[in-house]
mmCIF file of C-alpha atoms in Angstrom:
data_model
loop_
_atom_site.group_PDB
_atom_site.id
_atom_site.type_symbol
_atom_site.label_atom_id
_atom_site.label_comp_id
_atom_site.label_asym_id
_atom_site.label_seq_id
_atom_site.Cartn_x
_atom_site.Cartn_y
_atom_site.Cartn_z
ATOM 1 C CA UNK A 1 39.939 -18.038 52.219
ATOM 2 C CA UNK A 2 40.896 -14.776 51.011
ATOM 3 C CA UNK A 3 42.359 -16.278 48.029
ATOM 4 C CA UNK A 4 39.184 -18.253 47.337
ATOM 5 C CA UNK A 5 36.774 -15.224 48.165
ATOM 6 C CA UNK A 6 38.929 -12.885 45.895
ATOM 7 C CA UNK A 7 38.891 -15.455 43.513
ATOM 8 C CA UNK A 8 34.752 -15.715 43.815
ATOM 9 C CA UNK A 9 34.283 -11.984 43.474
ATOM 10 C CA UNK A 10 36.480 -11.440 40.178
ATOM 11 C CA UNK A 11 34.450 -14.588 38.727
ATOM 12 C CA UNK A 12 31.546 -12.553 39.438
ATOM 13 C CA UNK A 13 32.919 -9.545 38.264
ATOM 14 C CA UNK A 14 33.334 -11.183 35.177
ATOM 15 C CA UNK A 15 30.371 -12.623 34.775
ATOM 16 C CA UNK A 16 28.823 -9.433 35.226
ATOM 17 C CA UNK A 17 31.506 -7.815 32.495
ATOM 18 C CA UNK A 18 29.879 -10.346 30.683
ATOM 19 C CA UNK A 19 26.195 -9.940 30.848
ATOM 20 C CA UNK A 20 26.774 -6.159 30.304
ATOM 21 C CA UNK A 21 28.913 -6.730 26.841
ATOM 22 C CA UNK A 22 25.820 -8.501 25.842
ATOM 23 C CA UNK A 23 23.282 -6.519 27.106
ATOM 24 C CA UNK A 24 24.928 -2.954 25.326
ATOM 25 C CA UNK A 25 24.369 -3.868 21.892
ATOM 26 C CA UNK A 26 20.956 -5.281 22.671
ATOM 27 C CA UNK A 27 20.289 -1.706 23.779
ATOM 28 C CA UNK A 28 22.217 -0.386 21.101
ATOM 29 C CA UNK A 29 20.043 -2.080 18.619
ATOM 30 C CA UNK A 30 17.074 -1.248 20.216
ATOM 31 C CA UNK A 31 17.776 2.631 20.664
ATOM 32 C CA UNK A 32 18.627 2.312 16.572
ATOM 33 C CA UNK A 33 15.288 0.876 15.421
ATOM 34 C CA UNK A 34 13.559 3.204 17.991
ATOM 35 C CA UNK A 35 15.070 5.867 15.852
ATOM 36 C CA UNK A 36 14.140 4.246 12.897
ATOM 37 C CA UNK A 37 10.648 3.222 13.884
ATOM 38 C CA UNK A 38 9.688 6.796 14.732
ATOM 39 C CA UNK A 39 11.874 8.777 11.899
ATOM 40 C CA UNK A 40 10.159 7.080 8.845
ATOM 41 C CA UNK A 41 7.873 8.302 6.324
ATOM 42 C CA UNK A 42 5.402 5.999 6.814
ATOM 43 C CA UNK A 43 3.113 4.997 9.419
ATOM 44 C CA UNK A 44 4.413 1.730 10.845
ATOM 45 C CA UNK A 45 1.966 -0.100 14.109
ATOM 46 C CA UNK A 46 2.467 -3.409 15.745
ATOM 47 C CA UNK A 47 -0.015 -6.060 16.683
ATOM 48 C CA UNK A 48 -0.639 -8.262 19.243
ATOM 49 C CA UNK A 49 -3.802 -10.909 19.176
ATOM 50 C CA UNK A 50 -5.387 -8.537 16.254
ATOM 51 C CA UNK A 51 -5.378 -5.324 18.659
ATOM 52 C CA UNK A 52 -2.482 -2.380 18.129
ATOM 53 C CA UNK A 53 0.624 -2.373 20.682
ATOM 54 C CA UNK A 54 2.491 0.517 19.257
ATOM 55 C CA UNK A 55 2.606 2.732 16.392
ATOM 56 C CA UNK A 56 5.022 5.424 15.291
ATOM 57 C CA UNK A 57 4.021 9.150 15.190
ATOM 58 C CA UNK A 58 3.543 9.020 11.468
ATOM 59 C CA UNK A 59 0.660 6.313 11.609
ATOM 60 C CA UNK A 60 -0.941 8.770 14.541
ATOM 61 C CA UNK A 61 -0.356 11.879 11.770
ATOM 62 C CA UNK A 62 -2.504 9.727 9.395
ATOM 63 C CA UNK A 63 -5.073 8.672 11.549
ATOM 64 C CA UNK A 64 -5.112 12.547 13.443
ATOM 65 C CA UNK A 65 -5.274 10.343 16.707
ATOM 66 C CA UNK A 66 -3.178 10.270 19.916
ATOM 67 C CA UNK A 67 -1.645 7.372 21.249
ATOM 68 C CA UNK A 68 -3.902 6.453 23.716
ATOM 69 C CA UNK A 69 -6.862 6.390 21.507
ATOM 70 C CA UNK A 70 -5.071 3.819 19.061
ATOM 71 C CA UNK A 71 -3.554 1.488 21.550
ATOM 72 C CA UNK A 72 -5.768 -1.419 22.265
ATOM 73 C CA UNK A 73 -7.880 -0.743 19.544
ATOM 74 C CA UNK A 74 -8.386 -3.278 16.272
ATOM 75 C CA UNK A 75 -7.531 -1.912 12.668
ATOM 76 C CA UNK A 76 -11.390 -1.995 11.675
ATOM 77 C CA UNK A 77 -11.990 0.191 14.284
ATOM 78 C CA UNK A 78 -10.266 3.194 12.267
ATOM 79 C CA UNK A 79 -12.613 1.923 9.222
ATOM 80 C CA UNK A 80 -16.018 2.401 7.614
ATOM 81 C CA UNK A 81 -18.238 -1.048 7.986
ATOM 82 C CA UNK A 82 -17.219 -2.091 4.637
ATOM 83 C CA UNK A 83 -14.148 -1.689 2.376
ATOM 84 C CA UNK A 84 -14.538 -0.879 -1.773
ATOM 85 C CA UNK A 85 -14.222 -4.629 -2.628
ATOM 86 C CA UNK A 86 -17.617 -4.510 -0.840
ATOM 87 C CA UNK A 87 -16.092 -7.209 2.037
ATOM 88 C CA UNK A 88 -16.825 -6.614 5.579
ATOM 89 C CA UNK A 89 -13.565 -4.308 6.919
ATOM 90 C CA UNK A 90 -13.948 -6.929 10.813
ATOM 91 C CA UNK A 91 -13.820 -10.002 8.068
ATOM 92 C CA UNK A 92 -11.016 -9.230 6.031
ATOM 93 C CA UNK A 93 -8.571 -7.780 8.976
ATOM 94 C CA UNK A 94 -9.162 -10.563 10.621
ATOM 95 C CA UNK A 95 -8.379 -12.856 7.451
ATOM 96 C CA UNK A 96 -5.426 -11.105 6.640
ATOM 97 C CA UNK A 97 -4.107 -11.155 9.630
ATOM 98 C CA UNK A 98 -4.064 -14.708 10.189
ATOM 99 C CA UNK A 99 -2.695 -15.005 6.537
ATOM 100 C CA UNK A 100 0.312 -12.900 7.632
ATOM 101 C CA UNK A 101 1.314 -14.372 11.102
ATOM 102 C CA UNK A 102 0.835 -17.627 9.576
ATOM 103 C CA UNK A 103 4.391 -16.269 7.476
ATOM 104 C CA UNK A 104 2.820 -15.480 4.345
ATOM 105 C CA UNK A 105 3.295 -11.253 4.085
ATOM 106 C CA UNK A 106 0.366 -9.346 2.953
ATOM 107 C CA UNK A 107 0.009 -6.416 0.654
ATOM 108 C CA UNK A 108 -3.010 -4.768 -0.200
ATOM 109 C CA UNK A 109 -5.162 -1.696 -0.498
ATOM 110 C CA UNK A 110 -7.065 -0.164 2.661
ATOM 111 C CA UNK A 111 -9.888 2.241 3.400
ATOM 112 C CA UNK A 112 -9.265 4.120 6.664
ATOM 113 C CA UNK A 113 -11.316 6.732 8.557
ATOM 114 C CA UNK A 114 -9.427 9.666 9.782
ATOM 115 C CA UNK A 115 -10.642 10.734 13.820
ATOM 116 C CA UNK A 116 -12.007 13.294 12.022
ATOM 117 C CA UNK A 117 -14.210 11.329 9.770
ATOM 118 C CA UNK A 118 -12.723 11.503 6.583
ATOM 119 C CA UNK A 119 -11.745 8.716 4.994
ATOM 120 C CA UNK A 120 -8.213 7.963 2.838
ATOM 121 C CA UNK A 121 -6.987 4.532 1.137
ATOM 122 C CA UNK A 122 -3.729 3.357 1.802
ATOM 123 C CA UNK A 123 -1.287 0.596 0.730
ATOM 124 C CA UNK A 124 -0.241 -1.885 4.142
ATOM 125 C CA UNK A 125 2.281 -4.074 3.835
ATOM 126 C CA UNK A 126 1.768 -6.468 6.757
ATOM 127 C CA UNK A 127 4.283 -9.390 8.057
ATOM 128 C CA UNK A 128 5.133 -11.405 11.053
ATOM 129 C CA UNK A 129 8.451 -10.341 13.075
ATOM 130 C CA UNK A 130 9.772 -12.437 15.711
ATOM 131 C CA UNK A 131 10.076 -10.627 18.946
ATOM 132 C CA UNK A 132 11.117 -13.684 21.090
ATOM 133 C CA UNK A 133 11.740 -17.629 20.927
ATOM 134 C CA UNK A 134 8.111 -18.151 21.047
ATOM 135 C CA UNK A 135 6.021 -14.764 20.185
ATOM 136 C CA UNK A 136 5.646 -13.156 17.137
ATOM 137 C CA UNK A 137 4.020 -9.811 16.208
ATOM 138 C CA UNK A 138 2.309 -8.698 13.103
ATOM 139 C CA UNK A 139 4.569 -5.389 11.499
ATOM 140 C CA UNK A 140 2.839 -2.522 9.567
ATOM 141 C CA UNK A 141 3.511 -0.272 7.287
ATOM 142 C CA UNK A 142 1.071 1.920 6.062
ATOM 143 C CA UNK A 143 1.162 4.438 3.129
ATOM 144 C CA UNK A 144 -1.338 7.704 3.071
ATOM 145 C CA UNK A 145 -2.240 6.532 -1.746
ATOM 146 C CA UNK A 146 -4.980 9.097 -1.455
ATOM 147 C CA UNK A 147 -3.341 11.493 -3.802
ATOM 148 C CA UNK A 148 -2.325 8.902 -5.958
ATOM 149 C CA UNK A 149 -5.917 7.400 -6.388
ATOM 150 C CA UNK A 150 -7.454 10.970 -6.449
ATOM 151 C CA UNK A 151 -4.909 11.337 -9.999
ATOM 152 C CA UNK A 152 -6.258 7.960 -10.853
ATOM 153 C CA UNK A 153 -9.568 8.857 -10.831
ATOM 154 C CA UNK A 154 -9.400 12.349 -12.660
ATOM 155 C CA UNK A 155 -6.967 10.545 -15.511
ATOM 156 C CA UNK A 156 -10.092 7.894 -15.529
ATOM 157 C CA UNK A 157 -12.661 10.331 -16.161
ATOM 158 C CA UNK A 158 -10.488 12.338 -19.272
ATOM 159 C CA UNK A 159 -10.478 9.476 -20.617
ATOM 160 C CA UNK A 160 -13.822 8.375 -20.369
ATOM 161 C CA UNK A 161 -14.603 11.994 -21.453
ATOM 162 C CA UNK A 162 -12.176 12.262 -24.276
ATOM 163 C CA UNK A 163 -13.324 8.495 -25.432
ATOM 164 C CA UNK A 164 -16.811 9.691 -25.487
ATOM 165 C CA UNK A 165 -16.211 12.793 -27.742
ATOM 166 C CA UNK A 166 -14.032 10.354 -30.152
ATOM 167 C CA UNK A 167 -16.907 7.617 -30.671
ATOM 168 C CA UNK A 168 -19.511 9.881 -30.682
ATOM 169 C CA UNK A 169 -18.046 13.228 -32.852
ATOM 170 C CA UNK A 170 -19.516 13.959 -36.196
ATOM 171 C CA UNK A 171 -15.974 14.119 -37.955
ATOM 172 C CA UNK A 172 -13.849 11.563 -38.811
ATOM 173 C CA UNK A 173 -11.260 11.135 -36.135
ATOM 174 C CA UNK A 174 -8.322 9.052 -35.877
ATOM 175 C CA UNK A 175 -4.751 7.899 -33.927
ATOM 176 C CA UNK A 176 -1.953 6.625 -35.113
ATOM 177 C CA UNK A 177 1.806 5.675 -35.216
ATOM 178 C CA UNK A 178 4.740 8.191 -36.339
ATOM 179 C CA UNK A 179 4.923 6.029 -39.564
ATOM 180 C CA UNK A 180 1.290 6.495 -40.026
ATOM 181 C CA UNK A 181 -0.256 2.990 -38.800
ATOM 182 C CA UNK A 182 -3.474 3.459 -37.315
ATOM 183 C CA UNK A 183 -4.139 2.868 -33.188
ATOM 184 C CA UNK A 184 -7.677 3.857 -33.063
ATOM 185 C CA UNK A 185 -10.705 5.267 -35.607
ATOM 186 C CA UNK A 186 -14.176 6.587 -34.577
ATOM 187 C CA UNK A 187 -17.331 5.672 -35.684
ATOM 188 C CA UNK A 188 -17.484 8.355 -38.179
ATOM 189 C CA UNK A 189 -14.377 7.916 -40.441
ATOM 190 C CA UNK A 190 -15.278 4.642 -40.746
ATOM 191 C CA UNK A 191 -18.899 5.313 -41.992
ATOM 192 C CA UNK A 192 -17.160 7.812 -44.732
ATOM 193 C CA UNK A 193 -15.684 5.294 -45.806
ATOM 194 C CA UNK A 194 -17.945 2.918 -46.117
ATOM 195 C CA UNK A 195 -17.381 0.560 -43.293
ATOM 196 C CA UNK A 196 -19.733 -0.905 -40.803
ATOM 197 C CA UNK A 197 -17.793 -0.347 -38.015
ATOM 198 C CA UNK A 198 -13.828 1.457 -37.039
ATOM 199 C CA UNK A 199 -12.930 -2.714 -35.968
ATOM 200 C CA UNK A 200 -13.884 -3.186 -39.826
ATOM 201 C CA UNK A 201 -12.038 -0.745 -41.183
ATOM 202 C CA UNK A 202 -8.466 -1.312 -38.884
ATOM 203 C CA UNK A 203 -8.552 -4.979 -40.720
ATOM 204 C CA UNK A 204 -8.566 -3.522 -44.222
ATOM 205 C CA UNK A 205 -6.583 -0.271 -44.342
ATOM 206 C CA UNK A 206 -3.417 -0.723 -41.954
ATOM 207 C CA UNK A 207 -1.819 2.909 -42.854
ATOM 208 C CA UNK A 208 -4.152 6.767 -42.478
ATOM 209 C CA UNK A 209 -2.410 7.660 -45.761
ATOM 210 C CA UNK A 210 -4.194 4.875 -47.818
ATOM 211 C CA UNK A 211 -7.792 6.051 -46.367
ATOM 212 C CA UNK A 212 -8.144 8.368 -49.167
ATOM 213 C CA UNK A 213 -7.245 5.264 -51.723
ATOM 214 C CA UNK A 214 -9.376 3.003 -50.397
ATOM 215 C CA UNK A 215 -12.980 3.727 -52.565
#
């Protein structure tokens, strides 16, 4: 009997042995993309059934929110009614969420409100990570692009502005190449020289130095 208990109790021993060689890189792992998940430059949330589970403290930076408020809570919820495409923001979450736990990742531009009321776009990348045999849940990352469209939007409107001076200005104006071949003409030059229109112009004189040659 003692033979057979001892024997019984190292088995268990080792069992146990066992189970905790397993279970110490699981928490290994998990302590690792803690780290991760928290320490990144992004905002990163999960989802569960279309409602947040977790998010890192960069997405709660973003959004100027605490935890609290954002668990539970849908992504449309942190969004005006509508997004820029003009789509409903309730419609197309809900559309591209299905899209990506279905296994087909999403990437896209986002409108967000702040908790304070301001709004900022972002860039989400969005996919389906596998949690356990049988559940997934959808993965986030989320980038603050509001400088990066704000830039956009000035460098749109110079060159709206500086397009508007060249067609309209009284004096011939003109671009082109190193060697000389034009890029673009105004309206004007090509009226000096006695072309209907800069398009007309391009197709018969292909270098600025032969303008003066051309009449």
């Amino acid at each position: 009997m003692p033979v057979k208990g001892g024997f019984r109790v190292n088995e268990k021993v080792h069992k146990r042995g066992r189970v905790g060689a397993v279970k110490g890189p699981k928490k290994a792992n998990e302590r690792k993309y803690r780290v991760l998940f928290e320490g990144a430059n992004d905002g990163i949330f999960l989802m569960k059934g279309g409602r947040f589970v977790d998010c890192n403290k960069k997405f709660l930076a973003i959004l100027g929110c605490t935890k609290r408020q954002v668990i539970g809570q849908t992504p449309y919820h942190f969004s005006p009614p509508y997004q820029p495409d003009g789509r409903p923001s309730k419609e197309k979450a809900i559309e591209k969420g299905r899209a990506a736990i279905s296994g087909k990742p999403q990437r896209f531009e986002w409108r967000h409100i702040r908790s304070d009321g301001s709004p900022f776009d972002a860039e989400i990348n969005l996919k389906r990570v596998k949690v356990s045999d049988n559940t997934y849940l959808l993965q986030a990352i989320l980038r603050d692009i509001s400088e990066q469209k704000e830039t956009e939007k000035r460098l749109r409107l110079s060159e709206e502005k500086y397009r508007s001076i060249f067609e309209n200005a009284i004096e011939g104006m003109f671009q082109n190449t190193p060697d000389g071949r034009f890029l673009t003409v105004n309206p004007a030059i090509a009226k000096m020289h006695g072309y209907s229109s800069p398009e007309e112009l391009m197709s018969s004189v292909a270098y600025s130095d032969e303008v003066g040659h051309v009449l």
